[in-house]
Coordinates of C-alpha atoms in Angstrom, one line a residue:
X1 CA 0.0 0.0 0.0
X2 CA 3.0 2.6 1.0
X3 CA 5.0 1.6 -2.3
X4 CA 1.4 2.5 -4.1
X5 CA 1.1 5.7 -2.7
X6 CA 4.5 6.7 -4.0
X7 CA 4.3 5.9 -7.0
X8 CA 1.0 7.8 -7.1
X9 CA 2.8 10.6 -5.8
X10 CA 5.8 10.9 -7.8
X11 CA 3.7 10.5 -11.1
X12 CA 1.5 13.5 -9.7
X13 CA 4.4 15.3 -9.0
X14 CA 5.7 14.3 -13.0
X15 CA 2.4 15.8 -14.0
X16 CA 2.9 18.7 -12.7
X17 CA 6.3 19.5 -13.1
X18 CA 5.7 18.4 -16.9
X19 CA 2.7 21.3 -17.3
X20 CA 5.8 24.0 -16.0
X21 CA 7.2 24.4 -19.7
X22 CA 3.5 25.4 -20.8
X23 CA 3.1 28.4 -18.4
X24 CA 4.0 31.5 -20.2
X25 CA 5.3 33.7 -17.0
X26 CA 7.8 30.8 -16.8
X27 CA 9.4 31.0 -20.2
X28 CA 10.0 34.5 -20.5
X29 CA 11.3 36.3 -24.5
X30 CA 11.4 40.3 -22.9
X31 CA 13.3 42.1 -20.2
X32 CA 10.7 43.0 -18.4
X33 CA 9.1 39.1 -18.5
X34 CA 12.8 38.0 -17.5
X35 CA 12.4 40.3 -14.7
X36 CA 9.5 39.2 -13.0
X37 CA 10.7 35.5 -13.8
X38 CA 13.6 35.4 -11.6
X39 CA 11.2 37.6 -8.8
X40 CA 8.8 34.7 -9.0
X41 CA 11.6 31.7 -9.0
X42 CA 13.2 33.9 -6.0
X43 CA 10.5 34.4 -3.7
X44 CA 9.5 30.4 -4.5
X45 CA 12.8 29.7 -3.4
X46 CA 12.7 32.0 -0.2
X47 CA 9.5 30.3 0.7
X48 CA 10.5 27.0 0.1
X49 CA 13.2 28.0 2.2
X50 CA 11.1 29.1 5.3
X51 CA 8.9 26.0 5.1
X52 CA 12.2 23.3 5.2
X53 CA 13.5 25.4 8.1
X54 CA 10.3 25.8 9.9
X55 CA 9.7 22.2 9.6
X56 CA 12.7 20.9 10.9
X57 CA 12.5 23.2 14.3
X58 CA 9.2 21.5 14.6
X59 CA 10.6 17.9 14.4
X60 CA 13.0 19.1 16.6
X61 CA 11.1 20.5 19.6
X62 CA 8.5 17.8 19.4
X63 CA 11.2 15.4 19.5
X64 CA 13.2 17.1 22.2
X65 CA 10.8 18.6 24.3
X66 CA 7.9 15.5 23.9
X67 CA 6.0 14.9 27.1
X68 CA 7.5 11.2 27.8
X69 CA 11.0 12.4 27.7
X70 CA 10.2 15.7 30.1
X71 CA 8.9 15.1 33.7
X72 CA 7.8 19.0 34.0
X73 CA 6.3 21.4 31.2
X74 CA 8.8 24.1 29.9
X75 CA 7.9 27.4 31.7
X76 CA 9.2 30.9 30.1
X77 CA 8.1 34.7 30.6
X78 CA 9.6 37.3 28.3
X79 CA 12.5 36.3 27.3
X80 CA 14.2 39.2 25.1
X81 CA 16.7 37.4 23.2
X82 CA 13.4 35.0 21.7
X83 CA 11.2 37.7 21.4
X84 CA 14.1 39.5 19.5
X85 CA 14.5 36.8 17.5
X86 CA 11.1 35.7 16.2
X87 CA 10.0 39.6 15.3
X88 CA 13.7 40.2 13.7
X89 CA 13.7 37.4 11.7
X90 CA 10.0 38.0 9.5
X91 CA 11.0 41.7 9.7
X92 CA 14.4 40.8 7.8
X93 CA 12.7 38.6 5.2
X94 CA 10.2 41.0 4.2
X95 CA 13.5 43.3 3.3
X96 CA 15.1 40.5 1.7
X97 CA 11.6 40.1 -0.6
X98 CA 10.5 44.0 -0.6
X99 CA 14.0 45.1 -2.2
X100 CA 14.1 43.4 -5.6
X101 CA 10.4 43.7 -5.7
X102 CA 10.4 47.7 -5.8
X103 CA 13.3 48.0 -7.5
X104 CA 11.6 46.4 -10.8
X105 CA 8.1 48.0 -10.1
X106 CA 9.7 51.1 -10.8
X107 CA 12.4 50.3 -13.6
X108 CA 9.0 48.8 -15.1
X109 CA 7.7 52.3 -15.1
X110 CA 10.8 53.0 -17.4
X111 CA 11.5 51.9 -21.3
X112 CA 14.2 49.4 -21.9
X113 CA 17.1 50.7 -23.5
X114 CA 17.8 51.0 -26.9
X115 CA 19.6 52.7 -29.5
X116 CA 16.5 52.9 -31.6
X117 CA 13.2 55.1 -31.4
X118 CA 10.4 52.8 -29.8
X119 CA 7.0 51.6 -32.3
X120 CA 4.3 53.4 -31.2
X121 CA 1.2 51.4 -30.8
X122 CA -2.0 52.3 -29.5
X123 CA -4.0 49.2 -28.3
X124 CA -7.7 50.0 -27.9
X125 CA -9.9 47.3 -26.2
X126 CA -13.8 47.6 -27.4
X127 CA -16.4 45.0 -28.2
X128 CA -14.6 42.2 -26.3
X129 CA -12.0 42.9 -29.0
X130 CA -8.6 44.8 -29.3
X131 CA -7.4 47.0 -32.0
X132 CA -3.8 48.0 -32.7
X133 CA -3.4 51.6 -34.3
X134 CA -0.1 52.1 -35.4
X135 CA 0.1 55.7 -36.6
X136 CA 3.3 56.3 -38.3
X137 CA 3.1 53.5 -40.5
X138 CA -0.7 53.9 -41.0
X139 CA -1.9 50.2 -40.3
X140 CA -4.4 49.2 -37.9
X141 CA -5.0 45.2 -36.9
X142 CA -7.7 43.5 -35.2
X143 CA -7.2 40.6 -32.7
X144 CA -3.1 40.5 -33.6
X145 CA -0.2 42.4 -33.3
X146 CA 3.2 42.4 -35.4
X147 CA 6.2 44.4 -33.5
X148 CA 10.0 43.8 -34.5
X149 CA 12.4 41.7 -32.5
X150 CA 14.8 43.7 -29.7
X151 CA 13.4 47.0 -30.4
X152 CA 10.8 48.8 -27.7
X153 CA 7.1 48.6 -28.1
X154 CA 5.5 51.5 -26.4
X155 CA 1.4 50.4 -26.5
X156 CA -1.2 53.3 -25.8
X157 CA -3.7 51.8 -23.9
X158 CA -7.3 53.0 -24.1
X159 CA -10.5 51.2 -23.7
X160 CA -14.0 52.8 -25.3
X161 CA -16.5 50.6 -22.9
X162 CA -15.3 48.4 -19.7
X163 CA -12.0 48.9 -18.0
X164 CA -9.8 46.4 -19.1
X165 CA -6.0 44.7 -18.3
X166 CA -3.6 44.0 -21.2
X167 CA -0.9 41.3 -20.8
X168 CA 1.5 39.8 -22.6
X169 CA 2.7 37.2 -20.2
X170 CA 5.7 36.4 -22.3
X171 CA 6.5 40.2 -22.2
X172 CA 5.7 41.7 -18.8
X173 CA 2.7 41.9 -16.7
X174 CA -0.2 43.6 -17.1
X175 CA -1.8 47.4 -16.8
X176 CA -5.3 49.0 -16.9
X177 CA -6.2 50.2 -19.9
X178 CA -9.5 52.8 -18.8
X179 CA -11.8 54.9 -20.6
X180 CA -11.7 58.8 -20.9
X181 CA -7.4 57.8 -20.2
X182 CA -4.6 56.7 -22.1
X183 CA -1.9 54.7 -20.5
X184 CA 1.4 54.4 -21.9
X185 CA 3.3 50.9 -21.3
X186 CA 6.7 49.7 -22.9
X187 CA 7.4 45.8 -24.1
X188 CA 9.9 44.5 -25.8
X189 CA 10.8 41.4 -27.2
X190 CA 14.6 39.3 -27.3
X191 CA 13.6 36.8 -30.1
X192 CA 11.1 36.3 -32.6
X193 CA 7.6 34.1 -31.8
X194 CA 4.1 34.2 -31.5
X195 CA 3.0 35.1 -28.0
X196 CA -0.3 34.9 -26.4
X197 CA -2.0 38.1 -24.9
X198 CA -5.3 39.1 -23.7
X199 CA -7.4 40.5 -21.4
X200 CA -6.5 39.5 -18.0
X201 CA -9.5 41.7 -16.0
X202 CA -12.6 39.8 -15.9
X203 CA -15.8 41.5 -17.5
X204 CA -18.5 39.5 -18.9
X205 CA -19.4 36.6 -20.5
X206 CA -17.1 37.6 -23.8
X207 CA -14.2 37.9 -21.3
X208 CA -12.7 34.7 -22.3
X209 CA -12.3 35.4 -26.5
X210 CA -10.9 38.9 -25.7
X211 CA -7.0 37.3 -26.6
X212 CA -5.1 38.2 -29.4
X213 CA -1.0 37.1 -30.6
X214 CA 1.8 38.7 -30.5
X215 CA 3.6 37.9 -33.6
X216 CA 7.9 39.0 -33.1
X217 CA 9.8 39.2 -36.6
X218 CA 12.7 40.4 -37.6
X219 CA 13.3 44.0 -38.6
X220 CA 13.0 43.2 -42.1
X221 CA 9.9 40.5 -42.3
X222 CA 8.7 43.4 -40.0
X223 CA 9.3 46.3 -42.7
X224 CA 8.0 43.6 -45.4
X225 CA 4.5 43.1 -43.1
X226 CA 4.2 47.2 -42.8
X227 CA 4.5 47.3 -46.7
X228 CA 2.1 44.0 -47.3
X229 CA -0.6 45.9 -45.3
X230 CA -0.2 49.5 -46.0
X231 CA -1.7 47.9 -49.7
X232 CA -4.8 46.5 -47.7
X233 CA -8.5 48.4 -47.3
X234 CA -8.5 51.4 -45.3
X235 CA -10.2 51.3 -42.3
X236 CA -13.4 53.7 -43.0
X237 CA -15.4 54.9 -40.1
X238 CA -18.0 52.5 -40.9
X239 CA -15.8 49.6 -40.5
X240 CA -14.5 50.3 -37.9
X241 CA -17.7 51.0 -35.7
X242 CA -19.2 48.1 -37.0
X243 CA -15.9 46.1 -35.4
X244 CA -16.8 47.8 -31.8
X245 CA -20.1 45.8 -31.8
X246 CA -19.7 42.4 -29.5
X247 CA -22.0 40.9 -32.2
X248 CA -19.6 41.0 -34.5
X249 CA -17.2 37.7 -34.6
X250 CA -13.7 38.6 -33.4
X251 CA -11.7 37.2 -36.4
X252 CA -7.7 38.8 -36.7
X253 CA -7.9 41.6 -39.4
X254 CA -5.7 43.8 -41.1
X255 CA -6.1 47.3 -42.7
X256 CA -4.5 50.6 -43.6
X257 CA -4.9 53.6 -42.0
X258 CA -6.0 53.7 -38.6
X259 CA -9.1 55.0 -36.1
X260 CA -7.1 57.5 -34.8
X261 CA -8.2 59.5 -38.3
X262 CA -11.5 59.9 -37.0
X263 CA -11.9 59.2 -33.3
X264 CA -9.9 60.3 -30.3
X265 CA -11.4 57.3 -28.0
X266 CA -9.8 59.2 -24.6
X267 CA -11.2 62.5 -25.3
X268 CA -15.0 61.1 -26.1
X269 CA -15.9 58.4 -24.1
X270 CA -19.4 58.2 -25.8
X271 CA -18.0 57.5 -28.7
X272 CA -19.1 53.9 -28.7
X273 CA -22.9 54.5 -27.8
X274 CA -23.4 56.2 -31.0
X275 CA -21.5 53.2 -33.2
X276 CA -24.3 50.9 -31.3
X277 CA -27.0 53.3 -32.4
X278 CA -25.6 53.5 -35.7
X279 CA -26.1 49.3 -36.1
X280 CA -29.3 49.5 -34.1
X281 CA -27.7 47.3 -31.3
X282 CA -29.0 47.6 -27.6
X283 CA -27.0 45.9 -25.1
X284 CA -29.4 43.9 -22.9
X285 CA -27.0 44.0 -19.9
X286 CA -24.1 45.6 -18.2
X287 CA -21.9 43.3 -19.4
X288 CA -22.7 43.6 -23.0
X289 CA -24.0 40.0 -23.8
X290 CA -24.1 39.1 -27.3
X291 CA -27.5 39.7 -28.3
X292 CA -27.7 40.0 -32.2
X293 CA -31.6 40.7 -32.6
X294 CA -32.0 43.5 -34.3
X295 CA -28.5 44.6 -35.5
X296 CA -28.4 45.5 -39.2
X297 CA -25.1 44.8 -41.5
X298 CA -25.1 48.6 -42.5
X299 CA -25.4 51.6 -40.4
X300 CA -28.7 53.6 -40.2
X301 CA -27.1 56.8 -38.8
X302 CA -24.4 59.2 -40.0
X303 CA -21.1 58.6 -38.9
X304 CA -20.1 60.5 -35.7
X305 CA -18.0 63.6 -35.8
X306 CA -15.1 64.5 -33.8
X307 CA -16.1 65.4 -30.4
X308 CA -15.2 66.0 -27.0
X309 CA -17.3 64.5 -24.3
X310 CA -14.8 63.4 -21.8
X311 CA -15.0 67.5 -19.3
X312 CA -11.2 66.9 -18.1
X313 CA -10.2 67.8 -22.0
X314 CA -11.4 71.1 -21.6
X315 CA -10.4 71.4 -17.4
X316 CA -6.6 70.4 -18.9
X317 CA -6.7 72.7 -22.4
X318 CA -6.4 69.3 -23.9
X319 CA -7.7 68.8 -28.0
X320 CA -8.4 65.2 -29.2
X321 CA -5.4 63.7 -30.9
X322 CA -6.7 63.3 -34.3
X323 CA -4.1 61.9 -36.8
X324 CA -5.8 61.9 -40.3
X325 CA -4.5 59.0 -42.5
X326 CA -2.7 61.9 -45.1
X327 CA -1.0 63.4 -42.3
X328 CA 2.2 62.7 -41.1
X329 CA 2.9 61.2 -37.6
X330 CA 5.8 64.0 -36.8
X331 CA 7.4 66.1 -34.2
X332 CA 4.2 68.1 -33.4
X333 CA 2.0 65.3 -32.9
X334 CA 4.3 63.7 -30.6
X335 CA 4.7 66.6 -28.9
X336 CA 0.3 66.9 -28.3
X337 CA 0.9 63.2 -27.6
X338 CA 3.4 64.2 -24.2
X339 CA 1.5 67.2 -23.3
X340 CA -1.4 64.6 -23.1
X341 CA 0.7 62.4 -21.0
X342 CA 1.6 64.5 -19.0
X343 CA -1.7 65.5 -18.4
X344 CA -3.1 62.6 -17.9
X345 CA -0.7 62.0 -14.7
X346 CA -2.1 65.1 -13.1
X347 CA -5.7 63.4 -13.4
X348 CA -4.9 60.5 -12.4
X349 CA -3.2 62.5 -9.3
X350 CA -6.0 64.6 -8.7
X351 CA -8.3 61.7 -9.0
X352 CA -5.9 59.9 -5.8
X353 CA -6.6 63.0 -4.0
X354 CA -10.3 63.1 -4.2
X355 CA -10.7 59.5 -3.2
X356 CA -8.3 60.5 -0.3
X357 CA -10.2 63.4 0.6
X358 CA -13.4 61.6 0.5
X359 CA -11.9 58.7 2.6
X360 CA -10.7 61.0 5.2
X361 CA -14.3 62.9 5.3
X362 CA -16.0 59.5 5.3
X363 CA -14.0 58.4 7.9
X364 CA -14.8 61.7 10.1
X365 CA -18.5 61.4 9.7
X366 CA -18.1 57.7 11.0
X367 CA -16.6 59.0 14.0
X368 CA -19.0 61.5 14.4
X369 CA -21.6 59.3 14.5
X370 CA -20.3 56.9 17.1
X371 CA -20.0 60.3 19.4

């Protein structure tokens, strides 16, 4: 019976050991992946660590200090050097953990270096979907993304309906990607592959198809993809709104030009009530559940001009960042695309202080009514 539990055991243990080379955060192909790889292997270690040492000061003192082999029960009463001991020692492992931890929490914050300029991306999550505008060279992809091996990827992130989380487990972890806000976060890949992303924030039933791949290529096949799909259909307003229904199948597409043309998603949140209005779709639920009844192929309404709905543009002097499909993704434009940035921090700041403020006061009329 014991040599049957073993073996049951060990080939458990095979199982699971054998299932390690299929999670992604354990076979990382970025810097930042890499990273959090050794901070994962690290802390396992330090853990497993703790545990073995733990248990053999058990074995010992139950040994040691059994009943049969002591006529009296121990008796102790503040003892300093113990008590010094057993707050020292969880106090000096947090350290050892809290150290490494930070440091890469804020070198994350930070692009890797590189000699060359990063691709600018911006990923948009809608319709249980994501869309990849890339505005200098004028493509925009559905459900994939092509970047070029060992050079930065700095994504956009914007969302035009439920706050969402984009990872790219292979690459780094995740971040928030909000409407009304853009969010800037840098990848990068060390070799070429197909990677798995997605949407790692659950939020309703199409949660699970909102994935897309990562496809790493060589700075040529990269330049020879650009070219391919510069030749492709533009993406006309039409098209694209139809895309933010969750109706619509989530297949990977390609197209030239880009959203951006038409639609600042950050600066009009609303933006995606009027493409459902346009396709006569009603959401029957918060969470957007696919129901189809009623939807028509072509749009009944005129397509939506710019506009500004999201009231910190105006607080911040902030215009949408429009990037027509003939215009050039220069200087200037970057330079909007910092003072947005920037901008966007201090909202984000003043947001932190208005939920502080309103902790504090909700907190004071708590006391006040205990008084």
């Amino acid at each position: 019976m014991a040599k049957l539990k073993s073996i049951l055991l060990m080939s458990t243990l095979g199982i699971l050991l054998s299932g390690c080379s299929n999670l992604e955060v354990l076979n990382p192909k970025g810097p930042m992946a890499e990273d959090q790889h050794f901070l994962i292997i690290f802390s396992i270690i330090m853990m497993v660590f703790i545990v073995i040492v733990v248990s053999i000061l058990f074995l010992i003192f139950i040994i040691k200090y059994r009943k049969t082999k002591n006529e009296t029960s121990g008796t102790m009463h503040h003892n300093v050097i113990l008590e010094a001991v057993w707050f020292t020692i969880p106090v000096i492992i947090l350290v050892i953990l809290a150290v490494p931890t930070i440091k890469s929490l804020y070198s994350y914050e930070k692009p890797p270096k590189s000699d060359e300029d990063p691709v600018v991306i911006y990923a948009t999550s809608a319709g249980y979907k994501w869309f990849f505008s890339y505005p200098d060279e004028k493509v925009e992809t559905v459900n994939h993304v092509t970047i070029p091996e060992g050079r930065p990827v700095l994504f956009k992130l914007q969302s035009m309906d439920m706050m969402t989380s984009f990872w790219i487990p292979q690459l780094g972890g995740q971040k928030y990607a909000m409407t009304s806000m853009t969010m800037d976060w840098t990848l990068q890949a060390n070799e070429t592959g197909t990677f798995k992303g997605r949407n790692s924030n659950f939020n309703g039933e199409g949660f699970s198809r909102q994935t897309f791949n990562v496809n790493s290529v060589s700075s040529k096949d990269y330049d020879k993809w650009v070219s391919k799909s510069q030749k492709r259909k533009t993406i006309d307003q039409d098209t694209f709104d139809h895309q933010l229904l969750p109706t619509t199948k989530n297949q990977e597409l390609t197209y030239s030009g880009t959203h951006l043309a038409y639609v600042d998603p950050a600066a009009d949140p609303e933006y995606i009530f009027h493409a459902f209005k346009r396709y006569r779709y009603e959401p029957k639920d918060p969470n957007f559940y696919d129901e189809s009844e009623g939807v028509t192929d072509k749009p009944v309404l005129p397509a939506r001009k710019v506009t500004v709905t999201n009231p910190n543009y105006e607080r911040h002097g902030m215009k949408p960042t429009i990037l027509k499909n003939n215009e050039k993704y220069d200087s200037d434009f970057k330079k909007e695309e910092e003072h947005h940035m920037d901008e966007m921090e201090k909202i984000q700041e003043d947001a932190k202080s208005e939920d502080e403020k309103q902790d504090k006061q909700s907190s004071n009329n708590n006391h006040g009514g205990d008084k």
